[in-house]
Coordinates of C-alpha atoms in Angstrom, one line a residue:
Chain M
M24 CA 31.6 67.9 89.4
D25 CA 33.0 65.8 86.3
L26 CA 29.5 64.9 85.1
I27 CA 29.4 68.0 83.1
K28 CA 33.0 67.9 82.5
P29 CA 33.5 66.8 78.7
D30 CA 35.8 64.0 78.5
F31 CA 38.4 64.8 75.7
G32 CA 38.7 61.3 74.7
L33 CA 35.1 60.9 74.1
V34 CA 35.1 64.2 72.3
F35 CA 37.6 63.4 70.0
W36 CA 36.0 60.1 69.1
S37 CA 32.7 61.5 68.7
L38 CA 33.8 64.2 66.5
I39 CA 35.6 61.6 64.3
T40 CA 32.9 59.4 64.2
F41 CA 30.2 61.6 63.5
V42 CA 32.1 63.4 60.8
I43 CA 32.8 60.0 59.1
L44 CA 29.4 58.9 59.5
L45 CA 28.1 62.4 58.1
F46 CA 30.3 61.8 55.0
V47 CA 29.5 58.3 54.5
L48 CA 25.7 58.6 54.9
R49 CA 25.7 61.8 52.8
K50 CA 27.4 60.0 49.9
F51 CA 25.7 56.4 50.1
A52 CA 22.4 57.2 51.9
W53 CA 21.1 60.4 51.9
K54 CA 21.9 61.3 48.3
P55 CA 20.4 58.3 46.7
I56 CA 17.5 58.1 49.2
L57 CA 16.6 61.8 48.8
G58 CA 17.0 61.8 45.1
A59 CA 14.7 58.9 44.9
V60 CA 12.2 60.5 47.0
E61 CA 12.3 63.7 45.1
D62 CA 12.4 61.9 41.6
R63 CA 9.1 60.2 42.8
E64 CA 7.5 63.4 44.0
E65 CA 8.5 65.1 40.8
G66 CA 7.2 62.2 38.8
I67 CA 3.8 62.4 40.7
K68 CA 3.8 66.0 40.3
S69 CA 4.5 66.2 36.5
A70 CA 2.0 63.1 36.2
L71 CA -0.7 65.3 37.9
A72 CA 0.2 68.3 35.8
S73 CA -0.1 66.4 32.7
A74 CA -3.4 64.9 33.7
E75 CA -4.6 68.2 34.4
N76 CA -3.2 69.7 31.2
A77 CA -4.9 66.9 29.3
R78 CA -8.2 67.5 30.9
K79 CA -7.8 71.3 30.2
E80 CA -7.0 70.3 26.3
M81 CA -10.0 68.2 26.5
E82 CA -12.1 71.0 27.7
N83 CA -10.5 73.3 25.1
L84 CA -11.2 70.7 22.5
K85 CA -14.8 70.2 23.4
A86 CA -15.1 74.0 23.4
D87 CA -13.5 74.0 20.1
N88 CA -15.9 71.4 18.7
E89 CA -18.7 73.4 20.0
R90 CA -17.7 76.6 18.5
I91 CA -16.9 74.9 15.0
L92 CA -20.3 73.3 15.2
Q93 CA -21.9 76.7 16.1
E94 CA -20.1 78.2 13.2
A95 CA -20.9 75.5 10.9
R96 CA -24.7 75.8 11.8
S97 CA -24.8 79.5 11.2
E98 CA -22.9 79.2 8.0
R99 CA -25.4 76.7 6.9
E100 CA -28.1 78.9 8.0
A101 CA -26.5 81.8 6.2
L102 CA -25.8 79.5 3.1
L103 CA -29.5 78.4 3.1
K104 CA -30.7 82.2 3.5
E105 CA -28.6 83.1 0.5
A106 CA -29.8 80.3 -1.5
R107 CA -33.3 81.2 -0.6
E108 CA -32.9 84.9 -1.6
I109 CA -31.0 83.9 -4.9
K110 CA -33.8 81.7 -5.6
A111 CA -36.3 84.2 -5.1
K112 CA -34.4 86.7 -7.1
I113 CA -33.7 84.3 -10.0
I114 CA -37.5 83.4 -9.9
A115 CA -38.2 87.2 -9.9
D116 CA -35.7 88.0 -12.5
A117 CA -37.2 85.2 -14.6
E118 CA -40.6 86.3 -14.3
E119 CA -39.8 89.9 -15.3
D120 CA -37.8 88.6 -18.3
A121 CA -40.7 86.6 -19.2
Q122 CA -42.9 89.2 -18.8
A123 CA -40.8 91.5 -20.9
K124 CA -40.3 89.0 -23.5
A125 CA -43.9 88.2 -23.7
S126 CA -44.9 91.8 -23.8
K127 CA -42.3 92.4 -26.4
M128 CA -43.7 89.3 -28.0
I129 CA -47.0 90.4 -27.9
E130 CA -46.1 94.0 -29.2
Q131 CA -44.0 92.5 -31.9
A132 CA -47.0 90.5 -32.7
Q133 CA -49.5 93.3 -32.6
A134 CA -47.1 95.4 -34.9
A135 CA -46.9 92.6 -37.1
I136 CA -50.5 92.0 -37.0
E137 CA -51.0 95.7 -37.5
S138 CA -48.7 95.8 -40.4
E139 CA -50.2 92.5 -42.0
K140 CA -53.5 94.3 -41.3
K141 CA -52.4 97.3 -43.2
A142 CA -50.9 95.4 -45.9
A143 CA -54.2 93.2 -45.9
M144 CA -56.0 96.3 -46.0
A145 CA -54.0 97.8 -48.8
E146 CA -54.4 94.9 -50.8
L147 CA -57.9 94.9 -50.0
K148 CA -58.2 98.5 -51.1
N149 CA -56.3 97.6 -54.2
H150 CA -58.5 94.5 -54.8
V151 CA -61.6 96.4 -54.0
A152 CA -60.5 99.3 -56.1
G153 CA -59.8 96.9 -59.0
L154 CA -63.0 95.0 -58.2
S155 CA -64.7 98.3 -58.1
L156 CA -63.3 99.5 -61.2
E157 CA -64.0 96.3 -63.1
I158 CA -67.5 96.5 -61.7
A159 CA -67.7 99.8 -62.7
E160 CA -66.4 99.0 -66.1
K161 CA -69.0 96.2 -66.3
V162 CA -71.5 98.6 -65.0
V163 CA -70.6 101.3 -67.2
R164 CA -70.5 98.9 -70.1
E165 CA -73.7 97.5 -69.4
E166 CA -75.2 101.0 -68.8
L167 CA -73.7 102.4 -72.0
S168 CA -75.2 99.7 -73.9
N169 CA -78.5 100.7 -72.6
K170 CA -79.3 104.5 -73.1
D171 CA -82.1 104.8 -71.1
K172 CA -80.1 103.4 -68.3
Q173 CA -77.4 105.8 -69.2
L174 CA -79.5 108.7 -68.6
Q175 CA -80.8 107.2 -65.4
L176 CA -77.5 106.8 -64.1
V177 CA -76.4 110.3 -65.1
E178 CA -79.5 111.5 -63.5
S179 CA -79.1 109.7 -60.5
M180 CA -75.5 110.8 -60.3
L181 CA -76.4 114.4 -61.0
G182 CA -79.0 113.9 -58.1
E183 CA -76.6 112.4 -55.7
A184 CA -74.2 115.2 -56.7
T185 CA -76.4 118.0 -55.8
L186 CA -77.4 116.3 -52.9
N187 CA -73.9 116.3 -51.6
Chain V
M15 CA 21.8 72.7 105.8
T16 CA 24.7 71.6 103.4
I17 CA 25.6 73.3 100.2
T18 CA 24.2 70.2 98.2
G19 CA 20.8 70.7 99.9
I20 CA 20.6 74.4 98.8
A21 CA 21.5 73.0 95.3
A22 CA 18.8 70.7 95.3
I23 CA 16.3 73.3 96.6
G24 CA 17.5 75.7 93.8
A25 CA 17.2 72.8 91.2
G26 CA 13.7 72.4 92.4
L27 CA 12.6 76.0 92.1
A28 CA 14.0 75.9 88.5
A29 CA 11.7 72.8 87.9
I30 CA 8.6 74.7 89.3
G31 CA 9.3 77.5 87.1
A32 CA 9.8 75.4 83.9
G33 CA 6.8 73.4 85.0
M34 CA 4.5 76.6 85.1
G35 CA 6.1 77.8 81.9
I36 CA 5.4 74.4 79.9
G37 CA 2.1 74.1 81.5
R38 CA 1.0 77.5 80.1
I39 CA 2.5 76.6 76.8
G40 CA 0.6 73.4 76.6
G41 CA -2.8 75.1 77.7
S42 CA -2.3 77.7 75.1
A43 CA -1.5 75.2 72.5
M44 CA -4.5 73.1 73.4
D45 CA -6.7 76.2 73.3
A46 CA -5.3 77.4 70.1
M47 CA -5.8 73.6 68.7
A48 CA -9.2 73.5 69.7
R49 CA -10.0 77.0 67.9
Q50 CA -8.3 76.0 64.7
P51 CA -7.8 72.4 64.3
E52 CA -6.5 72.8 60.7
I53 CA -3.2 74.1 61.8
Q54 CA -2.9 71.5 64.5
G55 CA 0.4 70.4 63.2
K56 CA 2.0 73.8 63.2
I57 CA 0.8 74.6 66.9
Q58 CA 2.4 71.4 67.9
T59 CA 5.7 72.2 66.3
S60 CA 5.9 75.5 67.8
A61 CA 4.7 74.4 71.3
L62 CA 7.3 71.9 71.3
I63 CA 10.0 74.1 70.4
L64 CA 8.9 76.6 73.0
A65 CA 8.8 73.7 75.6
A66 CA 12.3 73.2 74.6
F67 CA 13.3 76.7 75.2
V68 CA 11.5 76.9 78.6
E69 CA 12.9 73.7 79.7
A70 CA 16.5 74.6 78.7
V71 CA 16.3 77.3 81.5
A72 CA 15.3 74.7 84.1
L73 CA 18.1 72.5 82.7
F74 CA 20.4 75.5 83.3
G75 CA 19.4 75.4 86.8
V76 CA 19.8 71.6 87.3
V77 CA 23.3 72.0 85.8
A78 CA 24.0 74.7 88.0
A79 CA 23.0 72.9 91.0
L80 CA 25.0 69.9 89.7
I81 CA 28.2 72.1 89.5
V82 CA 28.0 72.7 93.2
Chain X
M4 CA -7.9 46.6 72.8
T5 CA -7.5 43.4 74.9
L6 CA -4.6 42.2 72.8
N7 CA -3.0 45.6 72.9
T8 CA -3.2 45.4 76.7
F9 CA -1.9 42.0 76.6
K10 CA 1.0 42.9 74.5
S11 CA 2.0 46.0 76.5
A12 CA 1.8 43.8 79.5
L13 CA 3.9 41.2 78.3
F14 CA 6.4 43.8 77.0
S15 CA 6.7 45.5 80.3
V16 CA 7.3 42.2 82.1
L17 CA 9.8 41.3 79.8
F18 CA 11.4 44.8 79.8
L19 CA 11.4 44.7 83.6
T20 CA 12.7 41.3 84.0
V21 CA 15.7 42.3 82.1
S22 CA 16.3 45.5 83.6
F23 CA 15.5 44.3 87.0
F24 CA 18.0 41.5 86.8
G25 CA 20.5 43.9 85.0
Y26 CA 20.5 46.5 87.7
A27 CA 19.6 44.3 90.7
S28 CA 22.5 41.7 90.3
E29 CA 25.1 44.5 90.1
D30 CA 23.5 46.5 93.0
A31 CA 23.6 43.3 95.2
H32 CA 27.3 43.1 94.4
S33 CA 28.2 46.4 95.5
E34 CA 26.1 45.9 98.5
N35 CA 28.2 42.8 99.6
K36 CA 31.2 45.1 99.8
E37 CA 29.7 48.1 101.6
E38 CA 26.7 49.7 102.4
F39 CA 24.6 50.5 99.3
N40 CA 25.3 53.9 98.1
P41 CA 22.7 54.9 95.3
K42 CA 24.4 58.1 94.5
E43 CA 27.5 56.2 93.5
M44 CA 25.8 53.4 91.8
I45 CA 23.8 55.9 89.7
L46 CA 26.7 57.8 88.8
H47 CA 28.7 55.0 87.8
H48 CA 25.7 54.1 85.5
V49 CA 25.6 57.5 84.0
K50 CA 29.0 58.0 83.5
D51 CA 31.4 56.6 81.0
A52 CA 33.6 53.5 81.9
Y53 CA 36.4 51.3 80.8
G54 CA 35.0 48.1 79.7
M55 CA 31.6 47.0 78.9
H56 CA 29.9 45.6 82.1
I57 CA 27.0 43.2 81.2
I58 CA 26.0 41.3 84.4
D59 CA 27.3 40.0 87.6
I60 CA 26.7 36.3 88.2
N61 CA 27.2 35.1 91.9
G62 CA 29.3 38.2 92.4
H63 CA 31.3 37.4 89.4
P64 CA 31.3 40.2 86.9
I65 CA 31.0 39.5 83.3
S66 CA 32.0 42.2 81.0
I67 CA 33.5 42.7 77.5
P68 CA 37.1 44.1 77.6
L69 CA 37.8 47.1 75.6
P70 CA 41.2 48.8 74.6
I71 CA 42.6 51.5 76.5
I72 CA 44.7 53.8 74.7
L73 CA 46.8 56.3 76.5
Y74 CA 49.2 59.0 75.5
T75 CA 51.8 59.9 78.0
D76 CA 55.2 61.7 77.6
S77 CA 56.6 58.6 76.4
G78 CA 54.4 57.6 73.5
L79 CA 51.2 55.6 73.1
T80 CA 50.5 52.9 75.7
T81 CA 47.4 50.2 74.8
F82 CA 46.2 47.6 77.1
M83 CA 42.9 45.9 77.5
S84 CA 40.6 47.1 80.2
S85 CA 40.4 43.6 81.7
E86 CA 43.8 44.1 83.1
F87 CA 42.1 46.3 86.0
H88 CA 39.9 43.2 86.9
H89 CA 36.8 45.4 87.1
D90 CA 38.4 47.6 89.6
Y91 CA 37.8 51.3 89.8
N92 CA 38.9 52.2 93.1
G93 CA 42.4 52.6 92.3
E94 CA 43.6 49.3 93.9
V95 CA 45.0 47.5 91.0
V96 CA 48.0 49.0 89.4
V97 CA 48.7 47.9 85.9
E98 CA 52.3 48.4 84.8
K99 CA 53.1 49.0 81.1
D100 CA 56.0 50.2 79.4
G101 CA 57.5 51.1 82.8
Q102 CA 54.6 53.3 83.7
R103 CA 51.9 52.6 86.3
F104 CA 48.2 53.3 85.7
V105 CA 45.4 53.0 88.2
N106 CA 41.5 53.2 87.5
V107 CA 40.0 55.7 90.0
H108 CA 36.2 56.1 89.6
E109 CA 36.5 55.3 85.9
K110 CA 39.2 57.7 85.0
I111 CA 42.7 56.4 84.5
Y112 CA 45.6 58.1 86.5
R113 CA 49.3 57.7 85.7
L114 CA 51.1 57.3 89.0
N115 CA 54.2 59.5 89.3
D116 CA 57.4 57.8 88.9
G117 CA 58.5 55.9 91.9
E118 CA 54.8 55.7 93.4
T119 CA 53.3 52.2 93.8
T120 CA 50.0 52.9 95.4
V121 CA 47.7 56.0 94.7
K122 CA 47.2 58.3 97.7
Y123 CA 44.3 60.6 97.8
D124 CA 43.6 64.3 99.4
A125 CA 40.7 64.9 101.4
E126 CA 38.3 65.1 98.8
H127 CA 39.3 61.8 97.3
H128 CA 41.4 63.1 94.3
P129 CA 44.7 61.3 93.8
I130 CA 47.6 63.4 94.7
N131 CA 50.5 61.4 93.5
A132 CA 49.3 60.7 89.9
E133 CA 48.0 62.6 86.7
R134 CA 45.8 61.9 83.9
P135 CA 47.4 61.1 80.6
W136 CA 45.6 62.0 77.2
D137 CA 43.1 59.4 77.4
F138 CA 41.9 58.0 73.8
S139 CA 40.4 54.8 75.2
I140 CA 37.7 53.0 73.6
T141 CA 35.2 53.3 76.5
R142 CA 31.9 51.7 76.6
N143 CA 30.4 54.8 75.2
V144 CA 32.8 55.0 72.3
F145 CA 32.1 51.3 71.9
M146 CA 28.4 51.7 71.9
M147 CA 28.9 54.8 69.4
W148 CA 30.4 52.7 66.9
V149 CA 27.8 50.0 67.4
S150 CA 25.2 52.3 66.6
V151 CA 27.2 53.7 63.6
I152 CA 27.3 50.2 62.3
V153 CA 23.5 49.8 62.9
L154 CA 23.0 53.2 61.4
L155 CA 24.9 52.4 58.2
F156 CA 23.2 49.1 57.9
I157 CA 19.8 50.4 58.1
F158 CA 20.5 53.3 55.5
L159 CA 22.8 51.7 53.3
T160 CA 20.1 48.9 52.8
T161 CA 17.6 51.5 52.4
A162 CA 19.4 53.4 49.7
K163 CA 20.2 49.9 48.0
Q164 CA 16.4 49.2 48.0
Y165 CA 15.6 52.5 46.1
K166 CA 18.3 51.5 43.5
K167 CA 17.0 48.1 43.2
S168 CA 13.4 49.0 42.5
G169 CA 13.5 51.3 39.5
N170 CA 10.0 52.8 40.0
Y171 CA 11.1 54.1 43.4
V172 CA 8.5 52.4 45.5
P173 CA 9.9 52.0 48.9
K174 CA 9.9 48.3 50.1
G175 CA 10.9 46.5 53.3
I176 CA 13.0 48.8 55.5
A177 CA 12.8 51.7 53.2
S178 CA 9.0 51.9 53.6
F179 CA 9.7 52.4 57.3
M180 CA 12.5 54.9 56.9
E181 CA 11.1 57.0 54.3
P182 CA 8.5 58.6 56.4
L183 CA 11.2 59.6 58.9
I184 CA 13.5 60.9 56.3
V185 CA 10.4 62.9 54.6
F186 CA 9.5 64.0 58.2
V187 CA 12.8 65.6 58.8
R188 CA 12.7 67.2 55.4
D189 CA 9.2 68.5 55.5
E190 CA 8.5 69.2 59.1
I191 CA 12.0 70.3 60.2
A192 CA 14.2 71.5 57.2
K193 CA 11.5 73.1 55.1
P194 CA 9.8 75.2 57.7
M195 CA 12.8 76.1 59.7
I196 CA 15.3 77.1 56.9
G197 CA 13.3 77.5 53.8
E198 CA 12.1 76.2 50.9
H199 CA 15.2 77.2 48.6
K200 CA 18.1 76.7 50.9
Y201 CA 17.1 73.5 53.0
K202 CA 19.0 71.2 50.8
R203 CA 22.4 72.0 51.7
F204 CA 21.6 71.2 55.4
M205 CA 19.7 68.0 54.9
P206 CA 22.5 65.6 55.2
Y207 CA 23.6 67.0 58.7
L208 CA 20.0 67.3 59.8
L209 CA 19.4 63.6 59.0
T210 CA 22.6 62.4 60.4
V211 CA 22.1 64.4 63.6
F212 CA 18.5 63.2 64.0
F213 CA 19.2 59.5 63.6
F214 CA 22.5 59.5 65.4
I215 CA 21.0 61.0 68.6
W216 CA 17.8 58.9 68.3
I217 CA 19.6 55.7 68.0
N218 CA 22.0 56.6 70.7
N219 CA 19.0 57.6 73.0
I220 CA 17.4 54.3 72.5
F221 CA 20.5 52.3 73.0
G222 CA 20.9 54.2 76.3
L223 CA 17.7 52.8 77.4
I224 CA 18.5 49.0 76.8
P225 CA 19.1 47.6 80.3
I226 CA 21.4 44.9 79.3
L227 CA 24.0 47.5 77.8
N228 CA 24.0 48.8 81.4
G229 CA 23.0 52.3 80.0
A230 CA 25.9 52.9 77.7
N231 CA 24.7 56.6 78.3
L232 CA 26.3 58.2 75.2
S233 CA 23.6 60.9 74.4
G234 CA 23.5 61.6 78.2
N235 CA 27.3 62.2 78.2
I236 CA 28.2 65.9 77.9
A237 CA 31.2 65.2 75.6
F238 CA 28.9 63.6 73.1
T239 CA 26.4 66.4 73.1
F240 CA 29.3 68.9 73.2
S241 CA 30.7 67.4 70.0
L242 CA 27.2 67.7 68.3
A243 CA 26.5 71.1 69.3
F244 CA 30.0 72.1 68.3
C245 CA 29.2 70.8 64.8
T246 CA 25.9 72.9 64.8
F247 CA 27.9 75.8 66.0
L248 CA 30.6 75.5 63.4
I249 CA 28.1 75.2 60.5
T250 CA 25.7 77.9 61.7
T251 CA 29.0 80.1 62.1
F252 CA 30.3 79.3 58.6
S253 CA 27.2 79.5 56.7
G254 CA 26.1 82.9 58.2
N255 CA 25.5 85.4 55.6
K256 CA 26.0 89.2 55.8
H257 CA 22.6 89.7 57.3
Y258 CA 23.1 87.2 59.9
W259 CA 26.4 88.9 61.1
K260 CA 25.0 92.5 60.7
H261 CA 22.1 91.3 63.1
I262 CA 24.8 90.4 65.6
F263 CA 27.2 93.2 65.4
W264 CA 25.0 96.0 64.2
M265 CA 21.2 95.4 64.5
P266 CA 19.5 97.1 62.0
G267 CA 16.4 99.1 62.7
V268 CA 17.1 100.3 66.3
P269 CA 18.6 103.4 67.3
V270 CA 22.7 103.4 67.9
P271 CA 22.8 103.3 71.8
M272 CA 20.6 100.1 71.6
K273 CA 22.8 98.7 68.9
I274 CA 25.8 99.1 71.2
F275 CA 23.9 97.5 73.8
L276 CA 22.5 94.5 71.8
M277 CA 25.9 93.7 70.4
P278 CA 27.2 91.9 73.5
I279 CA 24.1 90.2 74.1
E280 CA 23.9 88.8 70.4
I281 CA 27.4 87.7 70.8
V282 CA 26.8 85.8 74.0
G283 CA 23.6 84.5 72.4
M284 CA 25.5 83.2 69.4
F285 CA 27.5 80.9 72.0
V286 CA 24.6 80.2 74.2
K287 CA 22.5 78.7 71.4
P288 CA 24.7 75.7 70.9
I289 CA 25.6 75.4 74.7
S290 CA 22.0 75.2 75.4
L291 CA 21.6 72.3 72.9
M292 CA 24.3 70.5 74.5
I293 CA 23.0 71.1 77.9
R294 CA 19.3 70.1 76.9
L295 CA 20.0 66.9 75.4
F296 CA 22.7 65.9 78.0
A297 CA 20.4 67.0 80.9
N298 CA 17.3 65.1 79.7
I299 CA 18.9 62.0 78.9
T300 CA 20.8 61.9 81.9
A301 CA 18.0 62.9 84.2
G302 CA 15.8 60.1 82.7
H303 CA 18.6 57.5 83.6
I304 CA 19.0 58.9 87.0
I305 CA 15.2 58.7 87.7
I306 CA 14.9 55.2 86.8
L307 CA 18.2 54.1 88.5
A308 CA 16.9 56.1 91.6
L309 CA 13.5 54.4 91.4
M310 CA 15.4 50.9 91.2
S311 CA 17.5 51.9 94.2
L312 CA 14.5 52.4 96.4
I313 CA 14.4 48.5 96.5
F314 CA 18.0 48.3 97.9
I315 CA 17.7 51.4 100.1
F316 CA 14.7 50.1 102.0
E317 CA 16.3 46.7 101.7
T318 CA 12.9 44.8 101.0
I319 CA 11.1 43.1 98.0
A320 CA 8.0 44.7 99.2
V321 CA 9.0 48.0 97.6
A322 CA 9.8 46.2 94.4
P323 CA 6.2 46.5 92.7
V324 CA 6.3 50.0 93.3
S325 CA 9.5 51.2 92.1
I326 CA 9.0 48.7 89.1
A327 CA 5.7 50.3 88.3
F328 CA 7.1 53.8 88.5
S329 CA 10.2 53.0 86.5
L330 CA 8.1 51.4 83.7
F331 CA 6.2 54.6 83.6
I332 CA 9.2 56.6 83.5
G333 CA 10.6 54.0 81.0
I334 CA 7.8 54.5 78.7
I335 CA 8.1 58.2 79.0
E336 CA 11.8 58.0 78.3
I337 CA 10.9 55.9 75.1
V338 CA 9.0 59.0 74.0
V339 CA 11.7 61.4 75.0
T340 CA 14.3 59.7 72.9
A341 CA 12.3 60.7 69.8
I342 CA 11.6 64.2 71.1
Q343 CA 15.0 65.2 72.1
A344 CA 16.4 63.9 68.8
Y345 CA 13.6 66.0 67.2
I346 CA 14.3 68.9 69.4
F347 CA 18.0 69.0 68.7
T348 CA 17.4 68.6 65.0
V349 CA 14.8 71.6 64.9
L350 CA 16.9 73.9 66.8
S351 CA 19.9 73.0 64.7
A352 CA 17.8 73.8 61.7
L353 CA 16.3 76.9 63.3
Y354 CA 19.8 78.1 63.8
F355 CA 20.9 77.3 60.1
G356 CA 17.6 79.4 59.2
M357 CA 18.5 82.1 61.0
A358 CA 22.2 82.2 59.7
T359 CA 21.0 81.9 56.1
E360 CA 17.7 84.2 56.3
E361 CA 18.0 87.0 53.6
A362 CA 17.3 90.5 54.7
H363 CA 13.6 91.4 54.6

């Protein structure tokens, strides 16, 4: 039956036409169209990717900020703490120093007072000795001018001496 | 009965076979789609391809009937 | 809803008026001469023809003459198909370059030297004539070229629009064609061939898809009298042959190993499978060829047979029934045009995928 017998002429023309159509369309239609479609898809994909990247970067940035803030906060805390410690130490040191100085000064003052006292005492002794001698001289003189009195004195002295 | 009549009966038998085959494919594809609507597209594609294969057998029968 | 119903009703009326007059007038013509023979009428419509017959008006056929190109022992002979005066029963003898040609059922025979009329044997085959090499521009070739022009127009315009719009936003016809192209790429090429190798086959798949589709559609347009190109086995043979060539030449080591020495089965099985696989290599494109041819031809035959019912029963009362049925089949055929183009492309892609698949 010739319904299913391929006609030579039609096969010939079909093959030629199809091959020419294939090459023409490939060069002038499919290449630009597919290229454009792919370019667009690529563009969309890269845009999405860059958006995603930007989002991630943003997140990173935020996290960084947070971290930095946290760090700054803790650093400040540490600084404050240190400062407080230093302050306390300085105060303590100063107190101690002052204490030491004060006690030293007091000591010095005491020492000075002591030496002054000693000196004063020595002077006083000297003075008292001088005065005593003078008095004694005066008294003796007076006493020696008066015989009775001399005797009395000798007597009292002797009496005292025996008593001692 | 002429030889053409026998050929026509043969073509009819081929059509019955293909009809049953395609019916089964269609039914199973529907079942599968109802069960998993999310892969409907894939099921449709493979159902069409399978139907084409089954149909080819029937068409071979028809062509054989045409040759007679 | 109502609008759609109205639209489809309008469409069907238009569709049927055209097809009814198209078929009916010619059928009436042949009926005048002899008793109406539906088989002959249908085959005449389904098969190729010289000259593009449009319509008969009052028994006077109107057709576009097409060139007939014959290659005989004495070289090329060309003349227009109108010289046969619409005869395809071998009655009109055309004399060119000292040779005589007749048209017997849309096949041109060259009468042997000295013969003036064609004689037939018991099975109506000419006995005193032989067929020359026939490169005629038949109505199928003509419609094929029309479809090529339409395709080129559509896709070159599309490509130009992409070039024009710098930001690649599809506009106009491109926005209509792009989903189809992306469909072929994403639903056919990528799943069947694979993400990495599909690009090489894209031009072939796209061309085959649209070429088959547009010719399927042209075959359905009644006024063209069913220039049934994609329902012609010569055409489907050519396309299937191209698929076969591409499959064979892009087959890698793995593919050939699968055919000649199936891996993973015992040796007797390998020897048993080899002839089966070799036959399969040829059966695949042959089934492609038969599938497209038989589907489209069957659709045409059914529509024409339903139309013939009117003339078989010789009453207008059958007309509504046969029109309703052929409308139904016609709508199915519209779907089939796309499905068959899709199936041909999918299976071609599948075969390419099998040929280029890597060992796993």
